[in-house]
PDB file of C-alpha atoms in Angstrom:
ATOM      1  CA  UNK Y   1     -25.374 -88.820  88.195  1.00 52.00           C
ATOM      2  CA  UNK Y   2     -23.414 -87.306  85.413  1.00 55.00           C
ATOM      3  CA  UNK Y   3     -24.975 -84.109  83.374  1.00 59.00           C
ATOM      4  CA  UNK Y   4     -24.674 -84.217  79.731  1.00 61.00           C
ATOM      5  CA  UNK Y   5     -24.069 -80.835  79.231  1.00 60.00           C
ATOM      6  CA  UNK Y   6     -22.694 -79.292  75.825  1.00 57.00           C
ATOM      7  CA  UNK Y   7     -20.661 -76.085  76.677  1.00 58.00           C
ATOM      8  CA  UNK Y   8     -21.552 -73.139  74.460  1.00 59.00           C
ATOM      9  CA  UNK Y   9     -20.207 -72.206  70.891  1.00 57.00           C
ATOM     10  CA  UNK Y  10     -17.116 -69.370  71.502  1.00 58.00           C
ATOM     11  CA  UNK Y  11     -17.844 -66.042  70.050  1.00 54.00           C
ATOM     12  CA  UNK Y  12     -16.258 -65.430  66.343  1.00 62.00           C
ATOM     13  CA  UNK Y  13     -14.758 -61.944  67.734  1.00 68.00           C
ATOM     14  CA  UNK Y  14     -11.205 -63.442  66.537  1.00 74.00           C
ATOM     15  CA  UNK Y  15     -12.490 -63.393  62.980  1.00 85.00           C
ATOM     16  CA  UNK Y  16     -13.909 -59.413  63.285  1.00 88.00           C
ATOM     17  CA  UNK Y  17      -9.763 -58.851  64.440  1.00 88.00           C
ATOM     18  CA  UNK Y  18      -8.179 -60.797  61.944  1.00 89.00           C
ATOM     19  CA  UNK Y  19     -10.005 -59.127  59.262  1.00 90.00           C
ATOM     20  CA  UNK Y  20      -9.413 -55.524  60.634  1.00 91.00           C
ATOM     21  CA  UNK Y  21      -5.589 -56.401  60.577  1.00 91.00           C
ATOM     22  CA  UNK Y  22      -5.047 -57.824  57.608  1.00 92.00           C
ATOM     23  CA  UNK Y  23      -6.744 -55.047  56.046  1.00 93.00           C
ATOM     24  CA  UNK Y  24      -4.516 -52.643  57.858  1.00 93.00           C
ATOM     25  CA  UNK Y  25      -1.499 -54.626  56.646  1.00 94.00           C
ATOM     26  CA  UNK Y  26      -2.731 -54.231  52.998  1.00 94.00           C
ATOM     27  CA  UNK Y  27      -3.259 -50.403  53.203  1.00 93.00           C
ATOM     28  CA  UNK Y  28       0.032 -50.688  55.401  1.00 93.00           C
ATOM     29  CA  UNK Y  29       1.983 -52.000  52.438  1.00 93.00           C
ATOM     30  CA  UNK Y  30       0.587 -49.923  49.549  1.00 92.00           C
ATOM     31  CA  UNK Y  31       1.248 -47.005  51.713  1.00 91.00           C
ATOM     32  CA  UNK Y  32       4.860 -47.905  52.091  1.00 90.00           C
ATOM     33  CA  UNK Y  33       5.366 -49.198  48.480  1.00 90.00           C
ATOM     34  CA  UNK Y  34       4.274 -46.146  46.975  1.00 87.00           C
ATOM     35  CA  UNK Y  35       6.536 -43.953  49.133  1.00 85.00           C
ATOM     36  CA  UNK Y  36       9.163 -46.152  48.330  1.00 85.00           C
ATOM     37  CA  UNK Y  37       8.697 -46.307  44.826  1.00 85.00           C
ATOM     38  CA  UNK Y  38       8.803 -42.448  44.455  1.00 81.00           C
ATOM     39  CA  UNK Y  39      11.602 -42.357  46.417  1.00 79.00           C
ATOM     40  CA  UNK Y  40      14.125 -44.875  44.378  1.00 80.00           C
ATOM     41  CA  UNK Y  41      12.911 -42.588  40.966  1.00 83.00           C
ATOM     42  CA  UNK Y  42      14.285 -39.623  42.484  1.00 73.00           C
ATOM     43  CA  UNK Y  43      10.821 -37.819  43.474  1.00 62.00           C
ATOM     44  CA  UNK Y  44      11.514 -37.834  47.701  1.00 59.00           C
ATOM     45  CA  UNK Y  45       9.352 -38.272  50.030  1.00 56.00           C
ATOM     46  CA  UNK Y  46       5.717 -36.333  48.772  1.00 57.00           C
ATOM     47  CA  UNK Y  47       5.345 -33.201  49.974  1.00 60.00           C
ATOM     48  CA  UNK Y  48       8.837 -32.630  51.484  1.00 56.00           C
ATOM     49  CA  UNK Y  49      11.866 -30.406  50.362  1.00 56.00           C
ATOM     50  CA  UNK Y  50      10.206 -28.293  48.002  1.00 55.00           C
ATOM     51  CA  UNK Y  51      11.668 -25.232  49.467  1.00 53.00           C
ATOM     52  CA  UNK Y  52      15.492 -27.784  48.107  1.00 57.00           C
ATOM     53  CA  UNK Y  53      14.043 -27.951  45.088  1.00 57.00           C
ATOM     54  CA  UNK Y  54      12.841 -24.821  44.302  1.00 53.00           C
ATOM     55  CA  UNK Y  55      16.755 -23.369  45.167  1.00 56.00           C
ATOM     56  CA  UNK Y  56      17.921 -25.826  42.751  1.00 65.00           C
ATOM     57  CA  UNK Y  57      15.665 -24.777  39.926  1.00 69.00           C
ATOM     58  CA  UNK Y  58      17.037 -26.376  36.409  1.00 75.00           C
ATOM     59  CA  UNK Y  59      17.892 -24.082  34.220  1.00 78.00           C
ATOM     60  CA  UNK Y  60      15.906 -23.632  30.897  1.00 82.00           C
ATOM     61  CA  UNK Y  61      16.620 -26.025  27.698  1.00 82.00           C
ATOM     62  CA  UNK Y  62      17.455 -24.167  24.887  1.00 81.00           C
ATOM     63  CA  UNK Y  63      17.598 -25.736  21.652  1.00 87.00           C
ATOM     64  CA  UNK Y  64      20.379 -25.386  18.928  1.00 88.00           C
ATOM     65  CA  UNK Y  65      20.773 -23.167  15.605  1.00 91.00           C
ATOM     66  CA  UNK Y  66      22.154 -24.088  13.088  1.00 92.00           C
ATOM     67  CA  UNK Y  67      24.169 -22.653   9.810  1.00 93.00           C
ATOM     68  CA  UNK Y  68      25.237 -24.730   7.002  1.00 92.00           C
ATOM     69  CA  UNK Y  69      28.454 -23.699   5.199  1.00 90.00           C
ATOM     70  CA  UNK Y  70      26.814 -23.150   1.279  1.00 90.00           C
ATOM     71  CA  UNK Y  71      29.597 -24.333  -0.182  1.00 93.00           C
ATOM     72  CA  UNK Y  72      31.683 -27.660   1.114  1.00 93.00           C
ATOM     73  CA  UNK Y  73      35.137 -27.346   1.258  1.00 93.00           C
ATOM     74  CA  UNK Y  74      37.983 -28.371  -0.481  1.00 94.00           C
ATOM     75  CA  UNK Y  75      41.961 -29.117  -0.846  1.00 93.00           C
ATOM     76  CA  UNK Y  76      44.320 -31.569  -1.486  1.00 91.00           C
ATOM     77  CA  UNK Y  77      45.556 -33.514   1.412  1.00 90.00           C
ATOM     78  CA  UNK Y  78      49.257 -35.513   1.859  1.00 83.00           C
ATOM     79  CA  UNK Y  79      49.463 -39.248   1.695  1.00 84.00           C
ATOM     80  CA  UNK Y  80      52.496 -40.902   1.047  1.00 83.00           C
ATOM     81  CA  UNK Y  81      53.646 -38.379  -1.079  1.00 81.00           C
ATOM     82  CA  UNK Y  82      50.739 -39.261  -3.575  1.00 85.00           C
ATOM     83  CA  UNK Y  83      48.219 -35.705  -3.773  1.00 87.00           C
ATOM     84  CA  UNK Y  84      44.322 -36.584  -2.358  1.00 91.00           C
ATOM     85  CA  UNK Y  85      41.683 -34.500  -1.905  1.00 92.00           C
ATOM     86  CA  UNK Y  86      39.454 -33.705   0.743  1.00 92.00           C
ATOM     87  CA  UNK Y  87      35.434 -32.648   0.387  1.00 94.00           C
ATOM     88  CA  UNK Y  88      33.833 -31.617   3.035  1.00 94.00           C
ATOM     89  CA  UNK Y  89      30.928 -30.238   4.008  1.00 95.00           C
ATOM     90  CA  UNK Y  90      30.240 -28.618   6.989  1.00 94.00           C
ATOM     91  CA  UNK Y  91      27.904 -27.220   9.509  1.00 94.00           C
ATOM     92  CA  UNK Y  92      27.986 -24.927  13.067  1.00 94.00           C
ATOM     93  CA  UNK Y  93      25.584 -25.555  16.194  1.00 93.00           C
ATOM     94  CA  UNK Y  94      25.355 -23.144  18.731  1.00 93.00           C
ATOM     95  CA  UNK Y  95      23.031 -22.326  21.487  1.00 91.00           C
ATOM     96  CA  UNK Y  96      22.946 -18.540  21.020  1.00 88.00           C
ATOM     97  CA  UNK Y  97      21.962 -17.151  17.735  1.00 90.00           C
ATOM     98  CA  UNK Y  98      24.390 -14.185  17.987  1.00 92.00           C
ATOM     99  CA  UNK Y  99      27.284 -16.764  17.623  1.00 91.00           C
ATOM    100  CA  UNK Y 100      26.239 -17.871  14.361  1.00 91.00           C
ATOM    101  CA  UNK Y 101      24.953 -14.478  13.115  1.00 92.00           C
ATOM    102  CA  UNK Y 102      28.802 -13.367  14.187  1.00 92.00           C
ATOM    103  CA  UNK Y 103      29.932 -16.633  12.155  1.00 92.00           C
ATOM    104  CA  UNK Y 104      28.532 -15.842   9.046  1.00 93.00           C
ATOM    105  CA  UNK Y 105      30.007 -12.280   9.435  1.00 92.00           C
ATOM    106  CA  UNK Y 106      33.469 -13.597   9.779  1.00 92.00           C
ATOM    107  CA  UNK Y 107      33.199 -16.981   7.123  1.00 93.00           C
ATOM    108  CA  UNK Y 108      35.640 -15.383   4.780  1.00 93.00           C
ATOM    109  CA  UNK Y 109      37.990 -15.377   7.353  1.00 93.00           C
ATOM    110  CA  UNK Y 110      36.432 -18.391   9.043  1.00 93.00           C
ATOM    111  CA  UNK Y 111      36.594 -20.862   5.817  1.00 94.00           C
ATOM    112  CA  UNK Y 112      40.310 -19.622   4.744  1.00 94.00           C
ATOM    113  CA  UNK Y 113      41.487 -21.358   8.662  1.00 94.00           C
ATOM    114  CA  UNK Y 114      39.300 -23.943   8.035  1.00 94.00           C
ATOM    115  CA  UNK Y 115      40.648 -25.177   4.320  1.00 94.00           C
ATOM    116  CA  UNK Y 116      44.476 -24.560   6.266  1.00 94.00           C
ATOM    117  CA  UNK Y 117      43.539 -27.042   8.842  1.00 94.00           C
ATOM    118  CA  UNK Y 118      41.834 -29.832   6.281  1.00 93.00           C
ATOM    119  CA  UNK Y 119      44.926 -29.079   4.001  1.00 91.00           C
ATOM    120  CA  UNK Y 120      47.682 -29.747   6.662  1.00 90.00           C
ATOM    121  CA  UNK Y 121      45.197 -33.229   7.904  1.00 89.00           C
ATOM    122  CA  UNK Y 122      47.014 -36.997   7.433  1.00 89.00           C
ATOM    123  CA  UNK Y 123      45.276 -38.374   4.713  1.00 90.00           C
ATOM    124  CA  UNK Y 124      45.567 -42.016   6.738  1.00 89.00           C
ATOM    125  CA  UNK Y 125      44.311 -40.373   9.692  1.00 90.00           C
ATOM    126  CA  UNK Y 126      40.877 -38.607   7.813  1.00 90.00           C
ATOM    127  CA  UNK Y 127      39.678 -42.422   6.909  1.00 90.00           C
ATOM    128  CA  UNK Y 128      39.646 -43.425  10.552  1.00 91.00           C
ATOM    129  CA  UNK Y 129      36.344 -42.479  12.546  1.00 92.00           C
ATOM    130  CA  UNK Y 130      38.946 -41.839  15.692  1.00 94.00           C
ATOM    131  CA  UNK Y 131      40.372 -39.124  12.958  1.00 91.00           C
ATOM    132  CA  UNK Y 132      37.681 -37.664  11.375  1.00 92.00           C
ATOM    133  CA  UNK Y 133      36.620 -36.863  15.687  1.00 93.00           C
ATOM    134  CA  UNK Y 134      40.036 -35.275  16.139  1.00 94.00           C
ATOM    135  CA  UNK Y 135      39.584 -32.999  13.062  1.00 93.00           C
ATOM    136  CA  UNK Y 136      36.306 -32.053  13.833  1.00 94.00           C
ATOM    137  CA  UNK Y 137      38.032 -30.989  17.401  1.00 95.00           C
ATOM    138  CA  UNK Y 138      39.961 -28.465  15.537  1.00 95.00           C
ATOM    139  CA  UNK Y 139      38.705 -26.917  13.096  1.00 95.00           C
ATOM    140  CA  UNK Y 140      35.344 -26.504  16.148  1.00 95.00           C
ATOM    141  CA  UNK Y 141      38.770 -24.712  18.067  1.00 95.00           C
ATOM    142  CA  UNK Y 142      39.420 -23.113  15.035  1.00 94.00           C
ATOM    143  CA  UNK Y 143      36.437 -20.750  14.473  1.00 94.00           C
ATOM    144  CA  UNK Y 144      35.794 -20.484  18.168  1.00 94.00           C
ATOM    145  CA  UNK Y 145      39.754 -19.137  17.815  1.00 94.00           C
ATOM    146  CA  UNK Y 146      39.186 -16.983  15.040  1.00 92.00           C
ATOM    147  CA  UNK Y 147      35.219 -15.429  16.609  1.00 92.00           C
ATOM    148  CA  UNK Y 148      37.219 -14.805  20.449  1.00 93.00           C
ATOM    149  CA  UNK Y 149      39.575 -12.783  18.811  1.00 92.00           C
ATOM    150  CA  UNK Y 150      36.722 -10.920  16.490  1.00 89.00           C
ATOM    151  CA  UNK Y 151      35.098 -10.524  20.160  1.00 90.00           C
ATOM    152  CA  UNK Y 152      32.247 -12.841  19.946  1.00 90.00           C
ATOM    153  CA  UNK Y 153      30.357 -15.302  20.904  1.00 91.00           C
ATOM    154  CA  UNK Y 154      31.711 -19.152  20.718  1.00 91.00           C
ATOM    155  CA  UNK Y 155      29.983 -22.032  18.605  1.00 93.00           C
ATOM    156  CA  UNK Y 156      29.216 -25.850  20.601  1.00 93.00           C
ATOM    157  CA  UNK Y 157      30.272 -27.925  17.675  1.00 93.00           C
ATOM    158  CA  UNK Y 158      31.223 -28.127  14.116  1.00 94.00           C
ATOM    159  CA  UNK Y 159      29.205 -31.217  11.883  1.00 94.00           C
ATOM    160  CA  UNK Y 160      30.192 -32.537   9.721  1.00 94.00           C
ATOM    161  CA  UNK Y 161      27.101 -33.351   6.893  1.00 93.00           C
ATOM    162  CA  UNK Y 162      29.342 -35.215   4.311  1.00 94.00           C
ATOM    163  CA  UNK Y 163      32.664 -36.671   4.289  1.00 92.00           C
ATOM    164  CA  UNK Y 164      34.900 -37.645   1.230  1.00 93.00           C
ATOM    165  CA  UNK Y 165      38.123 -37.664   0.698  1.00 92.00           C
ATOM    166  CA  UNK Y 166      39.869 -39.956  -2.106  1.00 88.00           C
TER     167      UNK Y 166
END
């Protein structure tokens, strides 16, 4: 006779193993994404390279200081045989406040040299942004040359506050 017996249902051990494996995979994925994000943003790995970072300390930020030339530089410039006028309001920028103090001390000499440079400029060049940028570079070189001759620290930039040619 044939016996009709049902086999017992297998235990659900595989389901618990699957859940544990999924949790481990998710935790690893989150950890790898955090480490990858830190790595690509330039922070490096957490807790690593501390000695190297300390030896490569970034220089401290030094805010710039400014002085304004009280009166504008006014001079004539040549333009195809005609006399034109240029009026320039300037400011000086430096990281070292002693450079600005030195510039104020020697301001008569600096103004004289700046008027000479502005007066030797061409009217057509002063009407273009490139020409004004080149003039700013020439004025910076002139101011720094005067300060260097006097044994003073140099300034960083010459800034135009107002620029009029007519």
